[in-house]
Amino acid sequence: MLNYLEKKCHFYLLFLVILIGNGCAYFDIEELKSTPKSNNEFAQALSESYLEFALYEMNEMHDEMDASYFAKKGISARKNIDISPELINNWDIDDEYIEIVNNKRKELIFTLNTERAALFPKLSARTQLGFDCWLEQLEEGWQTEHIKKCYDMMNTGLITLANDINHNTDVVEKVNSIKSNKNKENDIEEAKNIKEIKKIDDVEKKLKFEIYFAHNIYKLNNETKITLKDIKNTYNITNNFIIEVVGHTDRSGTDEYNILLSKLRANEVEKYLISLGIDNKNITSYYYGESRPKVVTADGVREKINRRVEIFLNDNKN
């Protein structure tokens, strides 16, 4: 009888704890909804992002504690209280992730304090939410798809803010839509098949050049543009040339993202060559992401030599 009563008491105690936790999350979320909107665009966007995440944690994941926590962050944001990205020591994260999380937090804080971030408050807010939910998911440690989704939200935002990209363009929408390895395989297949008609088959006739990119950058700087002009003028490149442009990345990002980043790099070089007067019919672009490194590294390693676009020239057009 005592055992029965003891078990029953434990059950009711557990139920009460869950009920109280759920109630706290609910009331915190309702308070966030009713809090007057901030006149600061970033703060308001941040509060909306935290509201979305709090609702997801409560309704989908049934994690009332985290739902309440992020709802309170949203309330503070609406009150124009400075809300920084999550502190790493607030979360119980495996040691293997500590270094990369520290690096990403530093990169995030630097990026959020740039003029470009101020121009895109909604994107900046989503980028910070991506970091925070990444830490929350790393602590839970078992939902690999959720971990990846949060990381990609953060990393896509960081790369977008670091480059001269309008975050409403199809390019960034494509980044955000990459969900699985199937997308990666489709892009790789596209990279293999695109414009095969103009491929240079005689390797001995190729002239090869390489240009390099800073981490997470695909836009051409002035130095690179001068180099491309010099190549065109030195070798008197005309429309009798067949040109292949091949984009690559290092292994510091996800496979899916690197496919797109390598494509952006190749496209930028192709567009600039066209602006120099070369017919686009004579230029073929390929992109392979991180799959063809010049220097072999472990996954996640930054390597300048691998962040490149290769340019092949053949002056014997068939």
Short mmCIF file of C-alpha atoms in Angstrom, two decimals:
data_model
loop_
_atom_site.label_atom_id
_atom_site.label_comp_id
_atom_site.label_asym_id
_atom_site.label_seq_id
_atom_site.Cartn_x
_atom_site.Cartn_y
_atom_site.Cartn_z
CA MET A 1 0.00 0.00 0.00
CA LEU A 2 2.81 2.40 0.93
CA ASN A 3 4.60 1.59 -2.33
CA TYR A 4 1.41 2.28 -4.25
CA LEU A 5 0.89 5.62 -2.50
CA GLU A 6 4.53 6.53 -3.01
CA LYS A 7 4.35 5.79 -6.74
CA LYS A 8 1.11 7.72 -7.00
CA CYS A 9 2.66 10.72 -5.25
CA HIS A 10 5.65 10.60 -7.60
CA PHE A 11 3.30 10.51 -10.57
CA TYR A 12 1.32 13.53 -9.40
CA LEU A 13 4.52 15.39 -8.54
CA LEU A 14 5.88 14.76 -12.03
CA PHE A 15 2.57 15.83 -13.56
CA LEU A 16 2.61 19.00 -11.46
CA VAL A 17 6.16 19.85 -12.56
CA ILE A 18 5.21 19.37 -16.21
CA LEU A 19 2.04 21.41 -15.76
CA ILE A 20 3.91 24.26 -14.07
CA GLY A 21 6.64 24.21 -16.73
CA ASN A 22 4.10 24.22 -19.53
CA GLY A 23 2.20 27.03 -17.84
CA CYS A 24 5.34 29.15 -17.49
CA ALA A 25 6.21 28.69 -21.14
CA TYR A 26 2.67 29.51 -22.22
CA PHE A 27 2.46 32.70 -20.15
CA ASP A 28 5.95 33.81 -21.22
CA ILE A 29 4.99 33.36 -24.87
CA GLU A 30 1.72 35.24 -24.35
CA GLU A 31 3.62 38.04 -22.63
CA LEU A 32 6.01 38.22 -25.57
CA LYS A 33 3.08 38.45 -27.99
CA SER A 34 1.49 41.27 -26.02
CA THR A 35 4.68 43.27 -25.42
CA PRO A 36 4.70 46.45 -27.56
CA LYS A 37 6.86 46.18 -30.65
CA SER A 38 10.34 47.66 -30.58
CA ASN A 39 11.12 50.69 -32.71
CA ASN A 40 14.50 49.11 -33.43
CA GLU A 41 14.24 46.93 -36.55
CA PHE A 42 16.86 44.42 -35.45
CA ALA A 43 15.44 44.10 -31.92
CA GLN A 44 11.93 43.60 -33.30
CA ALA A 45 13.11 41.03 -35.85
CA LEU A 46 15.03 39.25 -33.10
CA SER A 47 11.95 39.11 -30.86
CA GLU A 48 9.89 37.64 -33.70
CA SER A 49 12.57 35.02 -34.35
CA TYR A 50 12.65 34.04 -30.68
CA LEU A 51 8.84 33.89 -30.60
CA GLU A 52 8.84 31.51 -33.54
CA PHE A 53 11.47 29.31 -31.89
CA ALA A 54 9.73 29.36 -28.50
CA LEU A 55 6.45 28.25 -30.09
CA TYR A 56 8.28 25.46 -31.91
CA GLU A 57 9.98 24.26 -28.73
CA MET A 58 6.70 24.24 -26.79
CA ASN A 59 4.29 22.88 -29.40
CA GLU A 60 6.49 20.58 -31.46
CA MET A 61 9.32 19.52 -29.15
CA HIS A 62 7.38 19.81 -25.85
CA ASP A 63 10.44 21.45 -24.31
CA GLU A 64 8.74 23.97 -22.05
CA MET A 65 11.94 25.01 -20.28
CA ASP A 66 13.71 26.13 -23.44
CA ALA A 67 10.48 27.57 -24.83
CA SER A 68 10.18 29.77 -21.74
CA TYR A 69 13.85 30.73 -21.92
CA PHE A 70 13.72 31.93 -25.52
CA ALA A 71 10.37 33.66 -25.01
CA LYS A 72 12.01 35.71 -22.24
CA LYS A 73 14.84 36.63 -24.63
CA GLY A 74 12.20 37.80 -27.07
CA ILE A 75 10.56 39.95 -24.39
CA SER A 76 13.90 41.55 -23.57
CA ALA A 77 14.55 42.23 -27.25
CA ARG A 78 11.20 44.03 -27.60
CA LYS A 79 12.13 46.16 -24.61
CA ASN A 80 15.34 47.14 -26.45
CA ILE A 81 17.52 45.33 -23.94
CA ASP A 82 20.74 44.28 -25.66
CA ILE A 83 20.51 40.55 -26.36
CA SER A 84 23.83 38.94 -27.25
CA PRO A 85 24.28 35.54 -28.89
CA GLU A 86 24.15 32.71 -26.35
CA LEU A 87 27.12 32.22 -24.04
CA ILE A 88 28.72 28.85 -24.62
CA ASN A 89 29.08 28.02 -20.92
CA ASN A 90 25.30 28.28 -20.55
CA TRP A 91 24.98 25.03 -22.48
CA ASP A 92 26.30 21.54 -21.85
CA ILE A 93 28.06 20.95 -25.16
CA ASP A 94 30.47 18.12 -25.96
CA ASP A 95 34.11 19.20 -25.85
CA GLU A 96 34.61 18.37 -29.53
CA TYR A 97 32.36 21.29 -30.51
CA ILE A 98 33.75 23.94 -28.16
CA GLU A 99 36.38 25.33 -30.54
CA ILE A 100 34.11 25.66 -33.56
CA VAL A 101 31.31 27.16 -31.43
CA ASN A 102 33.74 29.71 -29.98
CA ASN A 103 34.96 30.63 -33.45
CA LYS A 104 31.45 30.95 -34.84
CA ARG A 105 30.35 33.13 -31.92
CA LYS A 106 33.28 35.49 -32.53
CA GLU A 107 32.49 35.57 -36.25
CA LEU A 108 28.81 36.24 -35.49
CA ILE A 109 29.51 39.10 -33.08
CA PHE A 110 31.92 40.69 -35.56
CA THR A 111 29.41 40.33 -38.41
CA LEU A 112 26.47 41.72 -36.42
CA ASN A 113 28.49 44.87 -35.73
CA THR A 114 29.15 45.63 -39.40
CA GLU A 115 27.36 48.28 -41.46
CA ARG A 116 26.01 45.59 -43.75
CA ALA A 117 24.27 43.80 -40.87
CA ALA A 118 22.54 47.06 -39.98
CA LEU A 119 21.14 47.21 -43.53
CA PHE A 120 19.54 43.77 -43.17
CA PRO A 121 18.07 43.52 -39.64
CA LYS A 122 15.81 40.55 -40.37
CA LEU A 123 18.63 38.49 -41.86
CA SER A 124 20.89 39.47 -38.95
CA ALA A 125 18.24 38.38 -36.46
CA ARG A 126 17.77 35.02 -38.19
CA THR A 127 21.53 34.53 -38.16
CA GLN A 128 21.67 35.09 -34.39
CA LEU A 129 18.70 32.75 -33.87
CA GLY A 130 20.52 30.14 -35.94
CA PHE A 131 23.49 30.31 -33.58
CA ASP A 132 21.33 30.14 -30.45
CA CYS A 133 19.23 27.22 -31.65
CA TRP A 134 22.43 25.47 -32.83
CA LEU A 135 23.74 25.56 -29.25
CA GLU A 136 20.40 24.38 -27.89
CA GLN A 137 20.38 21.45 -30.31
CA LEU A 138 24.05 20.61 -29.66
CA GLU A 139 23.25 20.28 -25.97
CA GLU A 140 20.46 17.83 -26.74
CA GLY A 141 22.90 16.15 -29.07
CA TRP A 142 20.75 13.59 -30.86
CA GLN A 143 18.63 15.35 -33.48
CA THR A 144 21.22 15.60 -36.21
CA GLU A 145 18.85 17.10 -38.77
CA HIS A 146 17.84 19.84 -36.33
CA ILE A 147 21.49 20.53 -35.48
CA LYS A 148 22.29 20.88 -39.17
CA LYS A 149 19.25 23.06 -39.86
CA CYS A 150 20.22 25.53 -37.13
CA TYR A 151 23.87 25.54 -38.21
CA ASP A 152 22.91 26.18 -41.83
CA MET A 153 20.60 29.04 -40.81
CA MET A 154 23.50 30.66 -38.97
CA ASN A 155 26.20 29.93 -41.53
CA THR A 156 24.12 30.96 -44.53
CA GLY A 157 23.40 34.25 -42.79
CA LEU A 158 27.06 34.83 -41.98
CA ILE A 159 28.14 34.20 -45.55
CA THR A 160 25.33 36.31 -46.98
CA LEU A 161 26.18 39.23 -44.71
CA ALA A 162 29.89 38.89 -45.53
CA ASN A 163 29.22 39.23 -49.25
CA ASP A 164 27.40 41.77 -51.35
CA ILE A 165 24.27 39.64 -51.67
CA ASN A 166 20.69 40.82 -51.39
CA HIS A 167 19.15 38.35 -48.96
CA ASN A 168 15.89 38.32 -50.95
CA THR A 169 17.48 36.98 -54.14
CA ASP A 170 17.00 33.52 -55.58
CA VAL A 171 20.61 32.71 -54.71
CA VAL A 172 20.06 32.94 -50.98
CA GLU A 173 16.65 31.26 -51.20
CA LYS A 174 18.42 28.35 -52.86
CA VAL A 175 20.94 28.18 -50.02
CA ASN A 176 18.15 28.04 -47.47
CA SER A 177 16.25 25.41 -49.44
CA ILE A 178 19.09 22.89 -49.42
CA LYS A 179 17.76 20.17 -47.14
CA SER A 180 19.44 16.86 -47.92
CA ASN A 181 22.19 15.02 -49.76
CA LYS A 182 19.79 14.57 -52.65
CA ASN A 183 20.15 18.27 -53.41
CA LYS A 184 23.92 17.90 -53.30
CA GLU A 185 23.82 14.98 -55.73
CA ASN A 186 21.57 16.90 -58.11
CA ASP A 187 23.90 19.89 -58.10
CA ILE A 188 26.95 17.69 -58.67
CA GLU A 189 25.19 16.00 -61.57
CA GLU A 190 24.34 19.42 -62.98
CA ALA A 191 27.97 20.46 -62.58
CA LYS A 192 29.07 17.44 -64.59
CA ASN A 193 26.58 17.91 -67.42
CA ILE A 194 26.41 21.68 -67.91
CA LYS A 195 27.54 22.96 -71.34
CA GLU A 196 29.37 19.77 -72.28
CA ILE A 197 29.45 20.88 -75.95
CA LYS A 198 32.30 23.32 -75.34
CA LYS A 199 34.45 21.11 -73.14
CA ILE A 200 38.17 21.04 -73.98
CA ASP A 201 39.16 17.42 -74.55
CA ASP A 202 42.83 17.90 -75.46
CA VAL A 203 44.47 18.50 -72.07
CA GLU A 204 47.85 19.24 -73.65
CA LYS A 205 46.44 22.31 -75.39
CA LYS A 206 45.10 23.86 -72.19
CA LEU A 207 46.62 26.87 -70.48
CA LYS A 208 45.74 26.85 -66.79
CA PHE A 209 45.42 29.74 -64.33
CA GLU A 210 44.14 29.87 -60.76
CA ILE A 211 42.69 32.69 -58.67
CA TYR A 212 42.02 32.45 -54.94
CA PHE A 213 39.33 33.69 -52.58
CA ALA A 214 39.09 34.70 -48.94
CA HIS A 215 37.06 32.51 -46.61
CA ASN A 216 33.32 32.55 -47.44
CA ILE A 217 33.84 35.14 -50.22
CA TYR A 218 32.86 34.77 -53.85
CA LYS A 219 32.95 38.35 -55.13
CA LEU A 220 36.01 39.40 -57.15
CA ASN A 221 38.24 42.04 -55.59
CA ASN A 222 40.14 44.65 -57.61
CA GLU A 223 43.36 42.64 -57.54
CA THR A 224 41.62 39.60 -59.02
CA LYS A 225 39.98 41.70 -61.73
CA ILE A 226 43.37 43.14 -62.69
CA THR A 227 44.76 39.59 -62.88
CA LEU A 228 41.95 38.49 -65.20
CA LYS A 229 42.49 41.55 -67.42
CA ASP A 230 46.21 40.78 -67.59
CA ILE A 231 45.50 37.18 -68.62
CA LYS A 232 43.14 38.34 -71.37
CA ASN A 233 45.58 40.93 -72.70
CA THR A 234 48.76 38.85 -72.34
CA TYR A 235 47.34 35.86 -74.20
CA ASN A 236 45.25 37.99 -76.58
CA ILE A 237 42.12 36.05 -75.74
CA THR A 238 39.55 36.41 -78.50
CA ASN A 239 36.41 34.56 -79.42
CA ASN A 240 38.59 31.90 -81.03
CA PHE A 241 39.25 30.63 -77.51
CA ILE A 242 37.36 28.01 -75.57
CA ILE A 243 37.43 28.80 -71.85
CA GLU A 244 36.57 26.54 -68.92
CA VAL A 245 35.95 28.05 -65.49
CA VAL A 246 35.92 25.63 -62.54
CA GLY A 247 34.87 26.66 -59.02
CA HIS A 248 36.06 25.04 -55.79
CA THR A 249 35.89 25.58 -52.02
CA ASP A 250 37.76 24.37 -48.98
CA ARG A 251 36.10 21.98 -46.50
CA SER A 252 35.08 24.48 -43.82
CA GLY A 253 31.35 24.53 -44.68
CA THR A 254 28.65 21.96 -45.31
CA ASP A 255 28.76 19.94 -48.53
CA GLU A 256 25.52 21.49 -49.75
CA TYR A 257 26.61 25.04 -49.06
CA ASN A 258 30.02 24.54 -50.65
CA ILE A 259 28.43 23.33 -53.87
CA LEU A 260 26.59 26.63 -54.13
CA LEU A 261 29.58 28.74 -53.02
CA SER A 262 31.79 27.14 -55.69
CA LYS A 263 29.08 27.84 -58.26
CA LEU A 264 28.92 31.50 -57.22
CA ARG A 265 32.69 31.80 -57.56
CA ALA A 266 32.70 30.26 -61.02
CA ASN A 267 29.77 32.44 -62.09
CA GLU A 268 31.51 35.62 -60.93
CA VAL A 269 34.61 34.81 -62.97
CA GLU A 270 32.49 33.93 -66.01
CA LYS A 271 30.50 37.19 -65.74
CA TYR A 272 33.67 39.25 -65.48
CA LEU A 273 35.24 37.56 -68.51
CA ILE A 274 32.07 38.32 -70.46
CA SER A 275 32.31 41.97 -69.33
CA LEU A 276 35.80 42.02 -70.88
CA GLY A 277 34.27 41.23 -74.27
CA ILE A 278 34.48 37.43 -74.39
CA ASP A 279 31.43 35.72 -75.89
CA ASN A 280 29.54 33.71 -73.27
CA LYS A 281 29.07 30.94 -75.83
CA ASN A 282 32.79 30.21 -75.55
CA ILE A 283 32.82 29.95 -71.75
CA THR A 284 31.84 26.85 -69.80
CA SER A 285 31.42 26.89 -66.02
CA TYR A 286 31.71 23.93 -63.65
CA TYR A 287 31.56 23.77 -59.86
CA TYR A 288 32.53 20.96 -57.53
CA GLY A 289 32.23 22.35 -54.01
CA GLU A 290 34.75 20.75 -51.69
CA SER A 291 34.94 17.45 -53.59
CA ARG A 292 38.18 18.20 -55.51
CA PRO A 293 40.63 19.82 -53.08
CA LYS A 294 44.08 20.76 -54.29
CA VAL A 295 45.37 20.23 -50.76
CA VAL A 296 43.78 17.31 -48.93
CA THR A 297 42.51 18.30 -45.47
CA ALA A 298 40.18 17.01 -42.81
CA ASP A 299 36.54 18.07 -42.95
CA GLY A 300 35.93 21.53 -41.50
CA VAL A 301 39.47 22.82 -42.18
CA ARG A 302 40.01 26.19 -43.86
CA GLU A 303 42.62 26.08 -46.64
CA LYS A 304 43.26 29.05 -48.93
CA ILE A 305 44.74 26.94 -51.75
CA ASN A 306 41.45 25.04 -52.04
CA ARG A 307 39.34 28.23 -52.25
CA ARG A 308 39.97 28.75 -55.93
CA VAL A 309 38.66 29.06 -59.45
CA GLU A 310 40.63 27.32 -62.17
CA ILE A 311 40.62 28.88 -65.64
CA PHE A 312 41.54 26.72 -68.64
CA LEU A 313 42.21 28.28 -72.06
CA ASN A 314 42.42 26.65 -75.48
CA ASP A 315 43.07 28.84 -78.52
CA ASN A 316 42.24 26.11 -81.03
CA LYS A 317 38.47 26.37 -81.34
CA ASN A 318 36.81 23.50 -83.15
#
